[in-house]
XYZ file of C-alpha atoms in Angstrom:
157
model
C -0.309 -0.203 0.127
C 1.739 3.645 -0.711
C 2.283 5.210 1.528
C 3.260 9.486 1.845
C 5.834 11.419 3.434
C 6.602 14.703 4.319
C 10.064 16.448 2.855
C 11.408 18.830 5.964
C 14.912 19.323 3.821
C 16.689 19.678 0.725
C 20.250 18.255 0.551
C 22.197 19.139 -2.616
C 24.137 17.297 -5.084
C 26.539 15.110 -3.513
C 24.931 14.985 0.292
C 25.681 11.989 2.067
C 23.804 8.589 2.010
C 21.596 5.988 1.045
C 18.008 7.090 -0.758
C 15.105 4.377 -0.765
C 13.537 6.014 -3.894
C 13.892 8.436 -6.810
C 11.441 10.444 -7.960
C 11.991 11.403 -11.780
C 10.735 14.916 -12.739
C 10.681 17.241 -15.320
C 12.459 20.486 -15.648
C 9.591 22.594 -14.129
C 8.107 20.439 -12.078
C 11.410 20.205 -10.209
C 10.793 23.944 -8.839
C 8.765 23.066 -6.030
C 7.157 25.102 -3.446
C 3.882 22.601 -2.260
C 3.762 19.856 -4.383
C 2.489 16.150 -3.752
C 5.848 14.365 -5.874
C 5.396 10.657 -7.192
C 8.480 7.940 -6.593
C 9.051 5.841 -8.228
C 8.500 3.027 -5.809
C 4.365 4.577 -5.403
C 5.106 6.505 -2.362
C 4.373 9.789 -2.517
C 6.223 13.577 -1.000
C 4.208 16.000 0.467
C 7.484 19.053 0.066
C 6.091 22.528 2.035
C 8.774 24.227 2.175
C 7.918 27.994 3.362
C 10.180 29.108 0.295
C 10.711 28.121 -4.012
C 13.134 25.707 -4.388
C 14.482 23.744 -7.957
C 15.934 20.508 -6.968
C 18.981 19.653 -8.714
C 19.469 16.571 -10.400
C 21.338 13.586 -7.566
C 20.162 16.602 -5.128
C 18.268 14.522 -2.545
C 14.912 14.937 0.182
C 15.370 14.224 3.381
C 12.010 13.369 4.467
C 10.708 13.534 8.139
C 11.222 10.490 9.263
C 14.958 10.409 8.035
C 15.176 8.596 4.774
C 16.107 10.126 1.638
C 14.274 10.309 -1.601
C 16.924 11.302 -4.348
C 15.853 13.270 -7.360
C 16.238 12.274 -10.825
C 16.439 15.223 -14.308
C 13.605 13.177 -16.537
C 14.590 13.307 -20.442
C 12.655 15.192 -21.738
C 11.939 16.784 -26.309
C 14.202 19.276 -26.632
C 16.891 21.005 -29.484
C 19.980 21.220 -29.000
C 20.892 23.778 -30.442
C 24.386 24.798 -32.332
C 25.784 28.380 -34.063
C 28.234 28.485 -36.873
C 30.628 29.928 -33.859
C 31.556 31.088 -30.737
C 30.069 34.607 -31.192
C 27.470 33.799 -34.095
C 25.826 31.351 -30.874
C 26.169 34.410 -28.296
C 23.643 36.038 -31.010
C 21.410 33.142 -31.436
C 20.593 32.908 -27.412
C 20.977 36.826 -27.439
C 17.316 36.284 -30.070
C 16.076 33.531 -27.325
C 16.635 35.099 -23.915
C 14.919 37.969 -26.164
C 11.562 35.832 -26.459
C 12.109 34.534 -22.511
C 12.751 31.418 -23.464
C 14.160 28.574 -20.836
C 17.264 28.240 -22.200
C 20.597 24.990 -21.142
C 24.112 27.064 -22.847
C 26.863 25.457 -22.653
C 29.847 25.807 -24.804
C 29.647 24.444 -27.711
C 25.913 24.668 -27.670
C 22.620 25.990 -26.459
C 19.481 23.408 -25.933
C 15.801 24.657 -25.043
C 12.219 23.447 -24.799
C 10.775 22.209 -29.040
C 8.805 24.038 -30.452
C 8.402 24.305 -33.957
C 8.528 27.949 -34.980
C 11.399 29.481 -33.208
C 13.189 25.813 -34.345
C 12.167 27.867 -37.916
C 13.186 31.084 -36.663
C 16.573 29.980 -35.441
C 17.566 28.235 -38.325
C 16.962 31.120 -40.211
C 19.772 32.845 -38.622
C 21.783 29.784 -39.267
C 21.723 27.632 -36.921
C 22.292 23.891 -37.149
C 18.763 22.192 -34.587
C 18.453 18.610 -34.031
C 16.124 16.867 -32.422
C 16.965 15.124 -29.271
C 15.824 13.775 -26.097
C 17.637 14.317 -22.589
C 17.556 16.144 -19.104
C 16.842 19.735 -19.022
C 18.874 22.264 -17.149
C 18.044 25.452 -17.884
C 18.536 28.880 -16.473
C 17.113 29.694 -13.119
C 16.623 33.742 -14.438
C 17.884 36.796 -11.975
C 15.001 36.849 -9.956
C 14.618 32.511 -9.225
C 18.221 32.005 -7.217
C 19.678 31.253 -3.519
C 22.716 34.284 -5.628
C 24.243 30.861 -4.820
C 25.042 31.331 -1.041
C 25.345 27.845 1.349
C 23.346 28.412 3.791
C 20.260 28.782 1.976
C 17.299 28.692 4.121
C 16.162 24.304 2.816
C 19.525 23.152 3.027
C 21.136 21.419 5.576
C 18.273 22.102 7.388
């Protein structure tokens, strides 16, 4: 019979301990404040934090009974966007940012959620756009982060 647990804390990627189960979540499901998460083996976890947190891939939730649940970033349908050179890729990023699109920026590529209108625009700008499926880690944006502070309210709680 499935059980419901309550998350009482969040530990960053690399935290010690062996999780008893895991939750596979898409990028928008990993941004939580109050939400019920379904675990792989059928149990559920109530997350009810005082402020929103973005759960990183391989991070863990600490439960009220002391056990841990690992967070796994699930695969999503994305576009792999590449430019002719670094300057071209920066220009492509500018166009994506100008449209307020969720974007994962890497050294030689950019990942975005699939949207045929945006794909056509990027190709028109000279980009190489390829359909892929992998975990998505978009930038949080200027207003949705903890400023990198290790004492963030929910870490090591």
